[in-house]
mmCIF file of C-alpha atoms in Angstrom:
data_model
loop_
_atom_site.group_PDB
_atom_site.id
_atom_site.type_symbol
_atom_site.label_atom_id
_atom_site.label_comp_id
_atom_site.label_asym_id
_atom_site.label_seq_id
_atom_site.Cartn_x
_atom_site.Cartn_y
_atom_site.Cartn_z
ATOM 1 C CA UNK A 22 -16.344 14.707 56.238
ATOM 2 C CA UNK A 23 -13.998 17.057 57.502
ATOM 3 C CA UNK A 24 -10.201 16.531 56.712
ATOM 4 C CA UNK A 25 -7.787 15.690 59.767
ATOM 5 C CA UNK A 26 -4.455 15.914 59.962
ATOM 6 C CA UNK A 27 -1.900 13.605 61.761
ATOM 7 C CA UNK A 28 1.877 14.493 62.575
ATOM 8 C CA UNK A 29 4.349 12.107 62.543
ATOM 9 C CA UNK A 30 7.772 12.760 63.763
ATOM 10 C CA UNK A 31 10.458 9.774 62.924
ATOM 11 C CA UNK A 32 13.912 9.472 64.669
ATOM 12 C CA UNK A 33 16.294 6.960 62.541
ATOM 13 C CA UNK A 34 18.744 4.931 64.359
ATOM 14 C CA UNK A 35 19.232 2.990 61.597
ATOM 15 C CA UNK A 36 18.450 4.187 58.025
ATOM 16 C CA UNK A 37 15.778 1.996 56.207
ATOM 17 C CA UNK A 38 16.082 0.608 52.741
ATOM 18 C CA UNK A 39 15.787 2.740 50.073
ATOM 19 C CA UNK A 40 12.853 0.712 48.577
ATOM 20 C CA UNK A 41 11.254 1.382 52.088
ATOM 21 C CA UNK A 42 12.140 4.883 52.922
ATOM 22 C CA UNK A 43 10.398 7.094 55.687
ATOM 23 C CA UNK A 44 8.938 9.063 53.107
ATOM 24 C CA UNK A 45 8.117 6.009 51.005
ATOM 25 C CA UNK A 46 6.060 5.077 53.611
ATOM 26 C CA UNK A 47 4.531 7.957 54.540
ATOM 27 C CA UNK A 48 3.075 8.306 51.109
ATOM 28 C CA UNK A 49 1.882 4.851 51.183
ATOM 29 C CA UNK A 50 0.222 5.821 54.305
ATOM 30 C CA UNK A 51 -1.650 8.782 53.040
ATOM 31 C CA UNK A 52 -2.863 6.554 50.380
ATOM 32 C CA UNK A 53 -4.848 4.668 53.091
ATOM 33 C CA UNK A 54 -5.609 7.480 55.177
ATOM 34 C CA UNK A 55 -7.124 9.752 52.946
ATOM 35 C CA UNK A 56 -10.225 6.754 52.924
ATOM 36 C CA UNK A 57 -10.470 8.527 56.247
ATOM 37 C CA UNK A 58 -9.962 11.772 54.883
ATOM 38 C CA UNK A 59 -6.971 12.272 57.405
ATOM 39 C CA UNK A 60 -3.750 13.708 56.021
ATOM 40 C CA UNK A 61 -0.681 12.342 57.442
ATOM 41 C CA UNK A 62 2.372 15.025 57.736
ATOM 42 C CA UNK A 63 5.894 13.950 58.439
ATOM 43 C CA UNK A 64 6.272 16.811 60.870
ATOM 44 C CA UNK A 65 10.220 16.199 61.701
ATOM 45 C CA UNK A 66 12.720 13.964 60.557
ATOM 46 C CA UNK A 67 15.798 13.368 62.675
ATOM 47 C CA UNK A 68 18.713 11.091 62.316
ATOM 48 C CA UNK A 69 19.889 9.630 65.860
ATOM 49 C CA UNK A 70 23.616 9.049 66.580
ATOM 50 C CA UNK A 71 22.852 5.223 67.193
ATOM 51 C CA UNK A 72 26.240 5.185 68.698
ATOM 52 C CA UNK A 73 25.796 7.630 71.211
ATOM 53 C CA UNK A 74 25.680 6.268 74.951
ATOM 54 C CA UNK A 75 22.090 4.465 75.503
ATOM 55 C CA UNK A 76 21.046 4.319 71.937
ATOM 56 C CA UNK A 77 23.920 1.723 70.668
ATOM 57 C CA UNK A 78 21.670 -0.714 72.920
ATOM 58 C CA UNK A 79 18.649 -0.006 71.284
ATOM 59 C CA UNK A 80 19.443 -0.060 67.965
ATOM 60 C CA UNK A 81 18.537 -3.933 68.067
ATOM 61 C CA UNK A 82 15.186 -3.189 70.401
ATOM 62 C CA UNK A 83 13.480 -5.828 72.816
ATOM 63 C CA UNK A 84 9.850 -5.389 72.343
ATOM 64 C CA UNK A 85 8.766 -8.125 74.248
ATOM 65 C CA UNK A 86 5.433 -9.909 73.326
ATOM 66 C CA UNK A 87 4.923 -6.174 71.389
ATOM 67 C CA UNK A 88 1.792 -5.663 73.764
ATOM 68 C CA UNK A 89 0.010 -2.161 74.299
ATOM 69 C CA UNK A 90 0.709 -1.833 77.543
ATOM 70 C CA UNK A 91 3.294 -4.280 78.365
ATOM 71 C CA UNK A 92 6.541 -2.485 77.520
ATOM 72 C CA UNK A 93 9.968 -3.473 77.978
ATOM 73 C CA UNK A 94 12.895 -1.672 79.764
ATOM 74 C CA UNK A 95 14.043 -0.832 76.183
ATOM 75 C CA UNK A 96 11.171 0.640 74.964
ATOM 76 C CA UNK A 97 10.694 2.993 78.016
ATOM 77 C CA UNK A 98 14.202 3.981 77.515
ATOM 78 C CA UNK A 99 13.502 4.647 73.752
ATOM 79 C CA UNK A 100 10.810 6.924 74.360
ATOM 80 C CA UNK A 101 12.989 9.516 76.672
ATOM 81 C CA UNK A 102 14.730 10.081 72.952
ATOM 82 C CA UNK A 103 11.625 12.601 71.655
ATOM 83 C CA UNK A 104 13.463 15.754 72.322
ATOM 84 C CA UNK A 105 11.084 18.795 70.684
ATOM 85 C CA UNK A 106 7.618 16.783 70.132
ATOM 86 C CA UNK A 107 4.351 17.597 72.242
ATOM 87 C CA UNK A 108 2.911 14.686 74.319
ATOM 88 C CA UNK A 109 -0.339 14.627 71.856
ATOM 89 C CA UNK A 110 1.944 13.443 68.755
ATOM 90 C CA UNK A 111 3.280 10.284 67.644
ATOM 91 C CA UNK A 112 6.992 9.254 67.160
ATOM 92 C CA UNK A 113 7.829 6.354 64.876
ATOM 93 C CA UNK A 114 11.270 5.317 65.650
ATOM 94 C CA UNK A 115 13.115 3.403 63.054
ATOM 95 C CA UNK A 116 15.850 0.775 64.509
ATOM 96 C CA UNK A 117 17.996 -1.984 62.551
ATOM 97 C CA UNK A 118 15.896 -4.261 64.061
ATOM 98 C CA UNK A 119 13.043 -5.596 66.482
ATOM 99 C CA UNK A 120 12.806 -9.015 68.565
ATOM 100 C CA UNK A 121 11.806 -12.101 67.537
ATOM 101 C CA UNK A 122 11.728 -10.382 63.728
ATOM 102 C CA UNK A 123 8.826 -8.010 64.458
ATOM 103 C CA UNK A 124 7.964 -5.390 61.353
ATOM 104 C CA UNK A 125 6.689 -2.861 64.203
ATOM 105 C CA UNK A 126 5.213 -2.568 67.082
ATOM 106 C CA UNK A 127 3.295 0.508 68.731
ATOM 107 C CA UNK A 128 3.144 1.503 72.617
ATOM 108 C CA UNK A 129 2.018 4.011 74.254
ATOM 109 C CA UNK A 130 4.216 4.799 77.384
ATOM 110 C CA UNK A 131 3.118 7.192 79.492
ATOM 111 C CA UNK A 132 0.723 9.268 77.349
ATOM 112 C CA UNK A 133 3.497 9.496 74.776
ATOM 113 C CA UNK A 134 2.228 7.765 71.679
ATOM 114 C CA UNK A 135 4.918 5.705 69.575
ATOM 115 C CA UNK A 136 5.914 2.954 67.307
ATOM 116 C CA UNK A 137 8.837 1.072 66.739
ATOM 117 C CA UNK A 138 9.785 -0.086 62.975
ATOM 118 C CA UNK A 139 12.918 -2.252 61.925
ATOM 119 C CA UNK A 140 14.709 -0.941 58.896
ATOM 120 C CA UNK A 141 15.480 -4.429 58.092
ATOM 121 C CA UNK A 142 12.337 -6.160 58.430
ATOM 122 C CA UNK A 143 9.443 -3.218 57.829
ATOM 123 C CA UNK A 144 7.514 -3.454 54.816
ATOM 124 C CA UNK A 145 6.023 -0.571 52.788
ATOM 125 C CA UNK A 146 2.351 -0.820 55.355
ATOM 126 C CA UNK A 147 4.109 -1.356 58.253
ATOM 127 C CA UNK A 148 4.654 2.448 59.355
ATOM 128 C CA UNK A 149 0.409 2.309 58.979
ATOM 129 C CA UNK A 150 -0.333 -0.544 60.410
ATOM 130 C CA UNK A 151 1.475 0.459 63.577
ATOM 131 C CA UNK A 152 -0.004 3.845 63.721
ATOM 132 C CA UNK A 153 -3.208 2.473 63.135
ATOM 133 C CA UNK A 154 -2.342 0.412 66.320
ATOM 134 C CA UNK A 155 -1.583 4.093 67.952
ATOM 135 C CA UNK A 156 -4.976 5.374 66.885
ATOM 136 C CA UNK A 157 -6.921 2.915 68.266
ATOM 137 C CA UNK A 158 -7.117 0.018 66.005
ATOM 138 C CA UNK A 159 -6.910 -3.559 66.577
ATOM 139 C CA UNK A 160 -5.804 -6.805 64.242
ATOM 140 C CA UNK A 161 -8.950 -7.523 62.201
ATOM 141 C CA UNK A 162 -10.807 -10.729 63.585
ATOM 142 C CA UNK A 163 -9.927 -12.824 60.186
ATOM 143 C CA UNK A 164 -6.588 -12.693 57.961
ATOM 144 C CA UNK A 165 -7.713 -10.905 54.891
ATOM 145 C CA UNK A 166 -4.697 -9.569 53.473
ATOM 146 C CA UNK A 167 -6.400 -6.952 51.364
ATOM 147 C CA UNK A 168 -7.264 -5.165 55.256
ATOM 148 C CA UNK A 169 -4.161 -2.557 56.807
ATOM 149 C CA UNK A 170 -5.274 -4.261 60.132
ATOM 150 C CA UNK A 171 -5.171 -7.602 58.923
ATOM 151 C CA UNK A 172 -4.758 -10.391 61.307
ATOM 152 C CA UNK A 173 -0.890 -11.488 60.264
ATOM 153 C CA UNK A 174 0.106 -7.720 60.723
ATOM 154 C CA UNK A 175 1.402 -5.940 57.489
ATOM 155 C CA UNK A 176 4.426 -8.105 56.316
ATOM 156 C CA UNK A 177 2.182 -10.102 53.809
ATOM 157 C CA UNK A 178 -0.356 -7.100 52.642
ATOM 158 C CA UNK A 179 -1.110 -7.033 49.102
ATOM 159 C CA UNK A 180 -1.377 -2.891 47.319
ATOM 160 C CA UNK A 181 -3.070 -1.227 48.609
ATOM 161 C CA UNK A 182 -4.366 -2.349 51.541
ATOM 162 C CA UNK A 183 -7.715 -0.855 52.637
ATOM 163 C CA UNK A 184 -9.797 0.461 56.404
ATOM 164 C CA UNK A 185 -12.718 -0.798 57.199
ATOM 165 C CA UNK A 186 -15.519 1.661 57.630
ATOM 166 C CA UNK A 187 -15.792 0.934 60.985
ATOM 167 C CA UNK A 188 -11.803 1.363 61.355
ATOM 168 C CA UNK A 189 -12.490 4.659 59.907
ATOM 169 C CA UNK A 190 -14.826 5.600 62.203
ATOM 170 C CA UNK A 191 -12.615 4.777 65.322
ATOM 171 C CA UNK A 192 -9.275 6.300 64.064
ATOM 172 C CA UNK A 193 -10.999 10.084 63.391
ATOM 173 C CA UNK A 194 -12.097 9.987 67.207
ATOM 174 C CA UNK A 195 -8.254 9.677 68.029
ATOM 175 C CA UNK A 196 -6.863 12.518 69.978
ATOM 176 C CA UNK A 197 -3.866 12.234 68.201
ATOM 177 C CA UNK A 198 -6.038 13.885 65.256
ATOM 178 C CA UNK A 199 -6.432 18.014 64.451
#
């Protein structure tokens, strides 16, 4: 199987635990992904002035019901903030928090793949769960918490959570992938 490689670019509003750092995370992540032989590269990191006019709002994000292709008002607005990343690659933004005490939640607004994490309430998985979301992956169909895609989401996932072959199968068609 031919390795694939995955860029993620995050933009911090709010900086995450040290425990859970981006790059904590990002390791974790490649521990999962390489069952899929895909390598995931943190392609840019950028720290956002949370502050700054139309961020301060969104520092404490409305995701709604956190559906695919239901977004909210804040979300949209969230996604203008990718300056310097193609259309084809994914943006994991990390904010102090998300409604109604979400972990994540990934969209995918207008052909621009990205995920939302909370800095306060993300777990080590969470940054692969939701980009699992982004590459095509669904909750599992039972609450096994030894699955990334488990049925709970990633908040209760014991190490190291594993893909499902048939997971694997779906996330290497992702466009997302080169």
């Amino acid at each position: 199987m031919t390795k694939l490689k995955l860029k993620i670019h995050v933009k911090i509003l709010r900086k995450p635990r040290a425990s859970r750092s981006v790059e904590k995370m990002i390791k974790a992540m490649n521990d999962i992904y390489d069952a899929a032989k895909i390598d995931v590269e943190l392609a840019s990191k950028e720290v956002l002035n949370a502050k700054e006019p139309g961020l301060a709002a969104l520092n404490d994000l409305d995701v709604g019901s956190c559906s695919w292709n239901d977004l909210t008002d804040e979300q949209r607005d969230l996604a203008q903030f990718r300056t310097g990343v193609p259309d084809r690659e994914i943006v994991v933004y990390v904010c102090h928090s998300l409604s109604d005490a979400y972990g994540g939640c990934a969209v995918h607004p207008d052909g621009k793949p990205m995920a939302a994490i909370s800095a306060r309430n993300a777990r080590l998985y969470t940054l692969a769960h939701e980009v699992g979301h982004l590459l095509g992956l669904e909750h599992a169909t039972r609450d096994d918490q030894s699955l990334l895609m488990n049925a709970s989401g990633s908040p209760n996932l014991k190490p190291v959570p594993v893909l499902t072959q048939s997971e694997i199968d779906k996330m290497r068609k992702s466009p997302f992938l080169t």
